[in-house]
Coordinates of C-alpha atoms in Angstrom, one line a residue:
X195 CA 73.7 28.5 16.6
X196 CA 76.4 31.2 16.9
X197 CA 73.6 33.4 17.4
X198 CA 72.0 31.8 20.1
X199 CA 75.1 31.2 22.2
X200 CA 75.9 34.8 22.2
X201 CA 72.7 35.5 23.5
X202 CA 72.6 32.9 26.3
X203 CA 76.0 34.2 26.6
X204 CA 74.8 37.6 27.4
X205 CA 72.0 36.2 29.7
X206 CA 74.4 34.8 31.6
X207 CA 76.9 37.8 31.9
X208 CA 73.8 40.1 33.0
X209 CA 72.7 37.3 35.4
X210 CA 76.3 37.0 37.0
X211 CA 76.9 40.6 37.1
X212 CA 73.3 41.1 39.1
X213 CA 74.4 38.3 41.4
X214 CA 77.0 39.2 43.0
X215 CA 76.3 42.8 43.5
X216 CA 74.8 43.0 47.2
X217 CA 72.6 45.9 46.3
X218 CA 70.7 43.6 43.6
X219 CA 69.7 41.3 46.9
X220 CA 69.0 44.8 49.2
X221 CA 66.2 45.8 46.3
X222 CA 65.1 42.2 45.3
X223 CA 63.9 41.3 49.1
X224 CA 62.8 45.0 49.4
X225 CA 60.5 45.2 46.3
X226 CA 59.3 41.4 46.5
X227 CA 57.9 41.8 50.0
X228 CA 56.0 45.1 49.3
X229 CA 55.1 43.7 46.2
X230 CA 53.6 40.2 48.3
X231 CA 51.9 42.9 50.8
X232 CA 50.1 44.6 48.0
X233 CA 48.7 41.9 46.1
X234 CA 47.7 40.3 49.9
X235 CA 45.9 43.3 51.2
X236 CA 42.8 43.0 49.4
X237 CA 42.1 46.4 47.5
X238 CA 45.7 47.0 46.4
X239 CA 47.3 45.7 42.9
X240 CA 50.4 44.7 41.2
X241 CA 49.9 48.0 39.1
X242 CA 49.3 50.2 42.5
X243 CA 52.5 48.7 43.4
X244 CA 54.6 49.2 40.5
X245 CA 52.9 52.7 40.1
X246 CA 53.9 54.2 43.5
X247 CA 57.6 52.6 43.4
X248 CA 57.9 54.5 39.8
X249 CA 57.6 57.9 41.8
X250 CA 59.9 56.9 44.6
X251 CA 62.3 55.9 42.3
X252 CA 62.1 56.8 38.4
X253 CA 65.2 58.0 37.5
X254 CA 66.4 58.5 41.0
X255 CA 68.5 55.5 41.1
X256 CA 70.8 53.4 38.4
X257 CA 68.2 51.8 35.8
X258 CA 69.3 48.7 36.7
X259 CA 68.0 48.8 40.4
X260 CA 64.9 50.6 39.0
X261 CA 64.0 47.5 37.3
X262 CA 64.7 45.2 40.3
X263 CA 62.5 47.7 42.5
X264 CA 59.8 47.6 39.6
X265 CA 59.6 43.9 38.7
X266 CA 60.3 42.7 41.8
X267 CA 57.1 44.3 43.2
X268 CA 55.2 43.1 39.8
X269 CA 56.2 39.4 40.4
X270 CA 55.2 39.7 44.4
X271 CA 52.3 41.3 43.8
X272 CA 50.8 39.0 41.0
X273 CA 51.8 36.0 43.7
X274 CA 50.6 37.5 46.6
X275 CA 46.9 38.0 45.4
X276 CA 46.4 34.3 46.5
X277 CA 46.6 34.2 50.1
X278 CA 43.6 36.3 50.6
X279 CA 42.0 33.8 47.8
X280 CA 43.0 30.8 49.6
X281 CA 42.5 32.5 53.4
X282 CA 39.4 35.1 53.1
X283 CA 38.0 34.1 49.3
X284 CA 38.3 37.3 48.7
X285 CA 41.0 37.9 45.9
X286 CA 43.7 40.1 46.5
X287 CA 43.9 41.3 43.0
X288 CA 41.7 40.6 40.0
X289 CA 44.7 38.0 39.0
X290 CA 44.0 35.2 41.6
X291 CA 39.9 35.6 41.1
X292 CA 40.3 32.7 39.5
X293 CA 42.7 31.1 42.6
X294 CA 39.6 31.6 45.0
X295 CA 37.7 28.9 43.0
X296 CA 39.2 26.0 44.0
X297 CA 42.0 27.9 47.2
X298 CA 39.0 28.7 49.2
X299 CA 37.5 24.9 49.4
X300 CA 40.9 23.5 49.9
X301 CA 42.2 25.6 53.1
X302 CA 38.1 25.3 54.5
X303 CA 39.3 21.6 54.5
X304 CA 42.4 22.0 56.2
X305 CA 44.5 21.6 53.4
X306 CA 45.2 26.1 53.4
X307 CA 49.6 25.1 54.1
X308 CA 49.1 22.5 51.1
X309 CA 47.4 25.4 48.7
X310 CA 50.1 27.7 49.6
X311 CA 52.9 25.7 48.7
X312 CA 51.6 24.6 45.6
X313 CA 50.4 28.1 44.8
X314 CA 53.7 29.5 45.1
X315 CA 55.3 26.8 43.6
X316 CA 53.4 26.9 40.3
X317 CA 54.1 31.2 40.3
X318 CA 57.5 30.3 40.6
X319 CA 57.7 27.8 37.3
X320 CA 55.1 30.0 35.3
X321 CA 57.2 33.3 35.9
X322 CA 60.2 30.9 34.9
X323 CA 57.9 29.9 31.4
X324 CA 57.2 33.4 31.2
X325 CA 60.6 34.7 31.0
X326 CA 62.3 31.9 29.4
X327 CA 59.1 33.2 25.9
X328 CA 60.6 36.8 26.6
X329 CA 64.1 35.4 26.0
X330 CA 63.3 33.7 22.5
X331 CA 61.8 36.9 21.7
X332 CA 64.9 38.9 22.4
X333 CA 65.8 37.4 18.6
X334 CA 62.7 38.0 16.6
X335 CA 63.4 41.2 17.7
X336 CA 66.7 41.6 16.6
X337 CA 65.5 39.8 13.1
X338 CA 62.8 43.2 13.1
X339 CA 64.5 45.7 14.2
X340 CA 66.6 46.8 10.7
X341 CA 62.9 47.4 8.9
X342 CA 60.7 49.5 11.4
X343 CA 61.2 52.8 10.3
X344 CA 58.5 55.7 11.2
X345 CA 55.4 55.0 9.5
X346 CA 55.6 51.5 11.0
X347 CA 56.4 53.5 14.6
X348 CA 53.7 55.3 14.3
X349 CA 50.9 52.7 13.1
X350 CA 52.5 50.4 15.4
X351 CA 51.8 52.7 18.3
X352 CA 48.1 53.9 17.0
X353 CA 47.3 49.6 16.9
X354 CA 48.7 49.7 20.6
X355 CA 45.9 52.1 21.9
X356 CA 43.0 50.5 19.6
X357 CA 43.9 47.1 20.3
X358 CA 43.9 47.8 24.1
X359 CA 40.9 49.8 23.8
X360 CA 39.4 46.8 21.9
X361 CA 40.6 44.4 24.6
X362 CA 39.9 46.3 27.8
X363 CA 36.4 47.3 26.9
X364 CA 33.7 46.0 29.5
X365 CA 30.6 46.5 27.1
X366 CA 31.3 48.7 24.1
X367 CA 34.3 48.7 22.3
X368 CA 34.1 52.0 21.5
X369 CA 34.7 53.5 25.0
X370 CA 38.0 51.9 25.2
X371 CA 38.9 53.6 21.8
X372 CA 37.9 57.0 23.6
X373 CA 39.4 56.4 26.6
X374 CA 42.6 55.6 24.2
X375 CA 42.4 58.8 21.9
X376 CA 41.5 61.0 25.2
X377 CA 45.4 59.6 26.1
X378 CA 46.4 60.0 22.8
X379 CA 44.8 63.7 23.3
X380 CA 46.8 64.3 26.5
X381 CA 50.0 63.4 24.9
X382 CA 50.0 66.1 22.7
X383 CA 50.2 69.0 24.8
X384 CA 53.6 70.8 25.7
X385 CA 56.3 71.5 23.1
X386 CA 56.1 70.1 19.6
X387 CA 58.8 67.4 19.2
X388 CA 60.0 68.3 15.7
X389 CA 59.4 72.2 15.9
X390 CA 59.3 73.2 19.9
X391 CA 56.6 75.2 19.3
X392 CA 54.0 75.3 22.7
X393 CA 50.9 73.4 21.8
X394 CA 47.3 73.6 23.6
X395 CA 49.5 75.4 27.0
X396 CA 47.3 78.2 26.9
X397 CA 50.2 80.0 28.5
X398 CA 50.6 77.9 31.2
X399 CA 54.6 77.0 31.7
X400 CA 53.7 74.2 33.5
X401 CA 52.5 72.7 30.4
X402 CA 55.7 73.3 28.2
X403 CA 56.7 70.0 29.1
X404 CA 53.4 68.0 28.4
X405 CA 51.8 65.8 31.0
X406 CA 54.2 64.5 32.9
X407 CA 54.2 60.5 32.8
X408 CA 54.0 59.8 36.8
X409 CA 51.7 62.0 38.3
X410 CA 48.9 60.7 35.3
X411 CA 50.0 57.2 36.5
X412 CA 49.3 57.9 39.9
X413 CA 45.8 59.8 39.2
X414 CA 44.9 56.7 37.1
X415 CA 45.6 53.5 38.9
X416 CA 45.7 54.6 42.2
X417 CA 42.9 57.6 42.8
X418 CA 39.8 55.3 41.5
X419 CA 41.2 52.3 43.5
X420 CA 41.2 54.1 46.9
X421 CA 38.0 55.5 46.5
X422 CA 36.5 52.4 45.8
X423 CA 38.1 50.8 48.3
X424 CA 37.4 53.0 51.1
X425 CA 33.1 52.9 49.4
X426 CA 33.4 49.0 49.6
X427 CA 35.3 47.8 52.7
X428 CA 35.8 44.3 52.5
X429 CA 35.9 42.2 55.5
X430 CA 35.8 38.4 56.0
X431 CA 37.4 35.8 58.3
X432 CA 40.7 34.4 58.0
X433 CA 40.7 30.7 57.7
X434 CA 43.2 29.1 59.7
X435 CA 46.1 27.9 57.8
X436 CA 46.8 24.0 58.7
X437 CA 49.7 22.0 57.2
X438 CA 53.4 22.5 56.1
X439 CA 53.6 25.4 53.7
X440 CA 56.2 23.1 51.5
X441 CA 55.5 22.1 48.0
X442 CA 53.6 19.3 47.1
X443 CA 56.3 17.1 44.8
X444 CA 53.7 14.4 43.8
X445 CA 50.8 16.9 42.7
X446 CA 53.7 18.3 40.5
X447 CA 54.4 15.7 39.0
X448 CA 50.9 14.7 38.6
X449 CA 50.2 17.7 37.2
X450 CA 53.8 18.6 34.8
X451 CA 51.4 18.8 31.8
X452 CA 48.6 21.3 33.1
X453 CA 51.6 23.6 34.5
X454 CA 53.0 23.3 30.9
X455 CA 50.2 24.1 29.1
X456 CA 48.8 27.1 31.8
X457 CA 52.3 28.7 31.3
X458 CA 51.7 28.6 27.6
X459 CA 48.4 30.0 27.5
X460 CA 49.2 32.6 30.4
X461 CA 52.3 33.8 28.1
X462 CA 50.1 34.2 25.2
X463 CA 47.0 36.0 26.8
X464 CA 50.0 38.0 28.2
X465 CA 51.4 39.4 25.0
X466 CA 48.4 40.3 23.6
X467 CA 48.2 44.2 24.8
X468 CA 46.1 45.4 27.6
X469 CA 44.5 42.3 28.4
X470 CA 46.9 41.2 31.6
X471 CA 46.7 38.8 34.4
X472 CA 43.6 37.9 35.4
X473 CA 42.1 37.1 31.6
X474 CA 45.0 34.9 31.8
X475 CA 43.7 33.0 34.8
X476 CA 40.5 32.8 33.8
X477 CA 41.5 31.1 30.0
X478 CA 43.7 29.0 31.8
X479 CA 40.8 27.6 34.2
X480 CA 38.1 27.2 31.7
X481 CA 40.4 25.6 29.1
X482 CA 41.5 23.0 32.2
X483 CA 38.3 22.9 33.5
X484 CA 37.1 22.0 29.7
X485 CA 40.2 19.2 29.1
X486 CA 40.6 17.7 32.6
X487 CA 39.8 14.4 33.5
X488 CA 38.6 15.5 36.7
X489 CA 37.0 19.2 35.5
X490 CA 34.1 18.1 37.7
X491 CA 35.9 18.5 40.6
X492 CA 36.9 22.2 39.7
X493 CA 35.8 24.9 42.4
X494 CA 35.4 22.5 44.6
X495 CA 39.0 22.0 45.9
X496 CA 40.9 21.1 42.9
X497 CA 44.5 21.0 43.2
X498 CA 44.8 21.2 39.5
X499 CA 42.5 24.3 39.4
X500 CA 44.5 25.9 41.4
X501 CA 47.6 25.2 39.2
X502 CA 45.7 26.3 35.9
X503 CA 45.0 29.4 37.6
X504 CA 48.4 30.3 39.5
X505 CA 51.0 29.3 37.3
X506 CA 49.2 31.0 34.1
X507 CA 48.4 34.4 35.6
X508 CA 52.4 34.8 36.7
X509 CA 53.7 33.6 33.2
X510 CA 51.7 36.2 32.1
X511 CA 54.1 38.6 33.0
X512 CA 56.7 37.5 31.2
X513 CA 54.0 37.5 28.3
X514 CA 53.1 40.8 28.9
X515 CA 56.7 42.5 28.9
X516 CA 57.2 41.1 24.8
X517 CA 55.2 43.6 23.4
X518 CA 56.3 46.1 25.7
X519 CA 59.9 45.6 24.9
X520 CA 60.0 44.0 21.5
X521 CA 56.8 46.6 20.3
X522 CA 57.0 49.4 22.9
X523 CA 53.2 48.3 23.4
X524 CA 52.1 47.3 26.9
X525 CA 50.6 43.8 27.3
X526 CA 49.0 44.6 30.9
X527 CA 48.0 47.8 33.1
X528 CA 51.2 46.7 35.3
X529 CA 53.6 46.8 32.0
X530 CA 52.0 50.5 31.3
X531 CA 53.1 51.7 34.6
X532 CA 56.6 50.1 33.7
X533 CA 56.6 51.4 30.2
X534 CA 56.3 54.9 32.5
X535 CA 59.3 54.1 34.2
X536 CA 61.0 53.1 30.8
X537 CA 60.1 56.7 29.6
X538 CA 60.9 58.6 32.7
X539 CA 64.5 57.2 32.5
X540 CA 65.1 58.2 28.7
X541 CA 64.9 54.5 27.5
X542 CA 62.3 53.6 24.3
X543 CA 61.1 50.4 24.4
X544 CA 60.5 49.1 21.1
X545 CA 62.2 47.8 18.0
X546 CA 65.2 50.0 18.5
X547 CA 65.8 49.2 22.7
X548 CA 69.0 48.2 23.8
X549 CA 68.8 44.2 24.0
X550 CA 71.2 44.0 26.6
X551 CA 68.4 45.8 28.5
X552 CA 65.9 43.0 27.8
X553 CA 69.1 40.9 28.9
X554 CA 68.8 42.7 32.3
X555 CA 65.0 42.4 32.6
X556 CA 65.1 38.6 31.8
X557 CA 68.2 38.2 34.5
X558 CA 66.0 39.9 36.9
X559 CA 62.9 38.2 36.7
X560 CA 64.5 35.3 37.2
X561 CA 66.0 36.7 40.5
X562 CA 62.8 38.0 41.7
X563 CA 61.0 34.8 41.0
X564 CA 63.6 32.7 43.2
X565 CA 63.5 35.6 46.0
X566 CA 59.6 35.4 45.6
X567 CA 60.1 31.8 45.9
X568 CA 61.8 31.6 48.9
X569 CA 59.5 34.4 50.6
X570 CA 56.8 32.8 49.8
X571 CA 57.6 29.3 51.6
X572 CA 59.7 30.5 54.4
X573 CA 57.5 34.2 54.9
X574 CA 53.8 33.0 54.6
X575 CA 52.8 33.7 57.9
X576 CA 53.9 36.9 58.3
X577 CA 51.5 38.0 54.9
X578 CA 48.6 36.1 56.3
X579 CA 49.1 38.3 59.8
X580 CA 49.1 41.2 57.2
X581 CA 45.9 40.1 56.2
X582 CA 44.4 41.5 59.4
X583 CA 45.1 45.0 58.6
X584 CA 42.0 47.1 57.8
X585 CA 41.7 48.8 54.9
X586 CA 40.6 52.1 56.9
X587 CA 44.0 52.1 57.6
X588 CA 46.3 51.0 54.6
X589 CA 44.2 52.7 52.0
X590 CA 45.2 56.2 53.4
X591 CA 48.6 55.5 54.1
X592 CA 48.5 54.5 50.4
X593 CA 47.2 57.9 49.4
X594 CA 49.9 59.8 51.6
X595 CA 52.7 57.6 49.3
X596 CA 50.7 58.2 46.1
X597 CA 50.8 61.9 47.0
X598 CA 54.3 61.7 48.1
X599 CA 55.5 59.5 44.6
X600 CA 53.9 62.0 42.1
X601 CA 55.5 65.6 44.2
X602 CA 59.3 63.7 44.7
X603 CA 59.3 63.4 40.4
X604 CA 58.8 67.3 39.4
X605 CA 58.8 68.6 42.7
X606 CA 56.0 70.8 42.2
X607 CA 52.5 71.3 43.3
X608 CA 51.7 71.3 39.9
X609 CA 52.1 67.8 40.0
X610 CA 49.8 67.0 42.8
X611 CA 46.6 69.4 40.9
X612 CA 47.4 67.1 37.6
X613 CA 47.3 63.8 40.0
X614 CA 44.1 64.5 41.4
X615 CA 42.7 65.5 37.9
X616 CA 43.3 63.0 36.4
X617 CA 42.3 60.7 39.6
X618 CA 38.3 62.0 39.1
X619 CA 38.3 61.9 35.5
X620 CA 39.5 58.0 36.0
X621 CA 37.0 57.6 38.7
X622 CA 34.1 59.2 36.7
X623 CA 35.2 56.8 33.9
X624 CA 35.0 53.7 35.9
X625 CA 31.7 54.7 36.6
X626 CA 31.0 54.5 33.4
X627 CA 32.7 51.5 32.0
X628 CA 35.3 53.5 30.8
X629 CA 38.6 51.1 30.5
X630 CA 41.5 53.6 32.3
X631 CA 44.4 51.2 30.6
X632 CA 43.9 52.2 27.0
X633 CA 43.8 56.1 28.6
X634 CA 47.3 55.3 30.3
X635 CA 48.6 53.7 27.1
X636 CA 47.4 56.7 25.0
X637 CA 49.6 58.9 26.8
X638 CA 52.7 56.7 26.7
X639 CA 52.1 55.9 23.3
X640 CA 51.1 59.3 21.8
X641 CA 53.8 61.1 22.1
X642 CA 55.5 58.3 19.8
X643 CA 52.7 58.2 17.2
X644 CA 52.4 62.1 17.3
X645 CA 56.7 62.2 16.6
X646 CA 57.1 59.4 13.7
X647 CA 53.7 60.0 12.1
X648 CA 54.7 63.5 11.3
X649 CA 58.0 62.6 10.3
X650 CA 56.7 60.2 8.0
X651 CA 55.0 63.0 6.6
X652 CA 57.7 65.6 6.6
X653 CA 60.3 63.0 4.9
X654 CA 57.7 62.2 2.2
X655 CA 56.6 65.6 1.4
X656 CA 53.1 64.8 2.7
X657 CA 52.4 62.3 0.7
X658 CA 50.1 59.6 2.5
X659 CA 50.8 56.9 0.6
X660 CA 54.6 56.6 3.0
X661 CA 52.1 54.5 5.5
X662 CA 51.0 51.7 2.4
X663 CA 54.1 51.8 0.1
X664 CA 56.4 49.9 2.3
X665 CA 55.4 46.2 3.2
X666 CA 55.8 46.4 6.7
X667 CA 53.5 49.8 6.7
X668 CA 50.8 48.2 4.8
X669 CA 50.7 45.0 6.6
X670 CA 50.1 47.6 9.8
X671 CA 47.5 49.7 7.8
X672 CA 46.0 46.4 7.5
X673 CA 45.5 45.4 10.8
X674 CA 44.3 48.8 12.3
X675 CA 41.5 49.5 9.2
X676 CA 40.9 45.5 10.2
X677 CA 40.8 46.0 13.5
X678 CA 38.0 49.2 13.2
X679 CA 35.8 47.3 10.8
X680 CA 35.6 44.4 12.9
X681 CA 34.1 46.1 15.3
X682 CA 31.2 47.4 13.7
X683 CA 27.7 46.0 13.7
X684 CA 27.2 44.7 10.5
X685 CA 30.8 43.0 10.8
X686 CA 29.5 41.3 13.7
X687 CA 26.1 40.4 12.5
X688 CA 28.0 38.4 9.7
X689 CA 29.9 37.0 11.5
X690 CA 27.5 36.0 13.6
X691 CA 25.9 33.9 10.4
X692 CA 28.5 32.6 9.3
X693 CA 29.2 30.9 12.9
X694 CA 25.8 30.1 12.5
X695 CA 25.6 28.2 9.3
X696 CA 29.5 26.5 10.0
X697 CA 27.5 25.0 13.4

């Protein structure tokens, strides 16, 4: 119990200390706005927008207000996917996909001010659900933390990149694993962390320092999203919104135990890594489309659709920042592009991290999910005008702050040539079904797995059997060797008979 109130204790002092410092509020209202304008304007995402503010502000600023900027724009941009779900039926990011199901047929029947303010109503209480999980995990963390030595590091991070690679994968699972190891690839290159010896420059000083985090990021996320969205311009008409955009009391009440249970399942799909938002949605709906007394009325203007949906993809966030604070594993492409920001600003997330940090990030989210709040009920219509921006127009302006992001980190043109590098090789891999997240992950993650897997091995003499002899190791080796053979055919195949003779 002493335990716990030390903790809540230290919540509190974090929250406090963020509250009454005006520059929190200057950053919060900043980031959460741009954040809504990203996730509204069909084409952009909560990643794009987390992504881009990395590069403007890395390790520019205090850490602290580098996670307000960051967060602030994750928790807008998650929220502000619905209004072109509910408006256009066309889903702002692939998190509210799921919101245009039931958003769409509710505004059509004048009911668009009542879908708003129970859409932002239900972000509001699942970011809340979200973070409140992250909290309880700030202990199991500190209950790990004395037993995760290298070898578990390192087959902690190699689980990371096949897990995501696993998770991510549109068709085979073995292209997310190569879009992983390719990562895992680019992470080696610059100096070698135990002996500083140049590795696979080919004399090129540029690459002494490896691939720097940012301008990869960029290439990534943002080059493949503007080309597409520039090939596939989406237009539709904007529904006119009717009603008050004020929260609907009695449908909350109505509805207390589908919130509860959409926060829960969005938290979960949230810490598993890679997976992110909009799985989360999606689970949420079919599992409350499946239990509902009224699932016969879902996609065709369900209020309590749109709850399942809304509240589950934002307490996703929450879920997806435990494994990439507790593990130093992303749970979502938006968490990657943080873990970047982590890494830019010397600061391992993981086991060993700081927990006052995770302190900080709790404090915050619950700051940004107020200010998001607020936005959301008093600011609607000045989105929805947003909405009538063409993409012809925002798409480049995104590219000029893309290119701007990834020069202002290194300051070099080298960073730009490595952007736009990495930018086709992304697209070309979309193309192809090739997940970019595991790619993204590789590189954050492989410098980790490169430094403590050889470490192991240096401390042990070589000897291999470092990675089984300690529990934790071999409860790891486990799980990645389980993870591989899973995969394959004949694993499948029996477990398809064995479904097959339980049925």
């Amino acid at each position: 119990m002493d335990f716990i109130l030390s903790q809540l204790a230290g919540f509190g002092a974090a929250f406090v200390g963020l509250a009454v410092d005006p520059l929190t509020y200057l950053y919060l209202i900043a980031s959460v706005f741009l954040g809504i304008t990203f996730g509204a304007l069909p084409g952009l995402t909560a990643t794009l927008a987390v992504t881009i503010l990395t590069g403007f502000f890395g390790n520019k600023i205090p850490l602290d207000y580098s996670l307000i900027a960051l967060l602030g724009a994750y928790v807008g941009a998650i929220y502000g996917g619905s209004y072109p779900s509910i408006l256009l039926n066309i889903p702002g990011t692939a998190a509210s996909a799921a919101t245009a199901m039931d958003g769409y047929p509710l505004a059509k029947a004048g009911r668009g001010g009542e879908a708003l303010g129970l859409t932002t109503t239900a972000s509001f209480i699942g970011t809340v659900i979200g973070t409140i999980t992250l909290l309880i995990f700030v202990w199991a963390l500190l209950l790990v933390s004395k037993n995760i030595a290298s070898p578990e590091k390192a087959l902690l991070a190699l689980f990371g990149i096949l897990l995501s690679g696993t998770l991510m994968s549109e068709d085979l699972v073995i292209k997310g694993w190569i879009a992983g190891l390719i990562g895992l690839a680019m992470s080696m290159v610059g100096l070698d962390p135990l002996l500083s010896e140049p590795r696979y420059t080919f004399g090129w000083s540029y690459l002494m320092s490896g691939f720097q985090v940012v301008p990869v990021l960029m290439g990534a996320f943002a080059i493949p999203q503007i080309i597409e969205g520039l090939r596939h311009v989406e237009a539709g008409k904007i529904l006119a919104l009717k009603g008050r955009i004020l929260p609907n009391l009695r449908s909350i009440r109505r509805y207390l135990p589908t919130i509860g249970r959409s926060g829960v399942i969005g938290t979960g799909v949230g810490a598993l890594p890679g997976v992110g938002e909009d799985v989360a949605g999606w689970v949420s709906y079919g599992v409350g489309k499946t239990v509902s007394a009224e699932g016969d009325k879902f996609g065709k203007g369900s209020l309590e659709g749109l709850l399942c949906s809304e509240t589950a993809n934002n307490a996703c966030i929450g879920g997806a920042l435990i494994p990439l604070l507790v593990l130093g594993i992303p749970g979502s492409p938006p968490a990657a592009a943080l873990m970047g920001a982590f890494k830019i600003n010397n600061v391992i997330p993981g086991p060993t991290i700081d927990p006052e940090i995770i302190l900080r990030v709790v404090a915050i989210l619950v700051l940004a999910s107020l200010t998001m709040f607020l936005m959301g009920l008093f600011t609607a219509r000045v989105f929805i005008r947003i909405l009538a921006i063409p993409q012809t127009i925002f798409l480049p302006v995104v590219m000029v702050l893309t290119t701007i992001g990834s020069f202002s980190v290194g300051g070099g043109i080298n960073d730009l040539y490595l952007m736009l590098g990495v930018g086709a090789v992304a697209y070309f891999m979309n193309l192809m079904k090739y997940p970019i997240a595991p790619l993204v992950i590789g590189v954050i993650l492989g410098s980790l797995f490169d430094e403590t897997f050889r470490r192991s091995l240096f401390l042990s003499d070589g000897d291999l059997s470092v990675f089984f002899s300690r529990p934790g190791a071999a409860i790891l080796l486990v799980l990645n060797i389980g993870l591989i053979l899973s995969q394959l055919p004949v694993a499948k195949r029996a477990f398809s008979r064995l479904k097959g003779l339980s049925v």
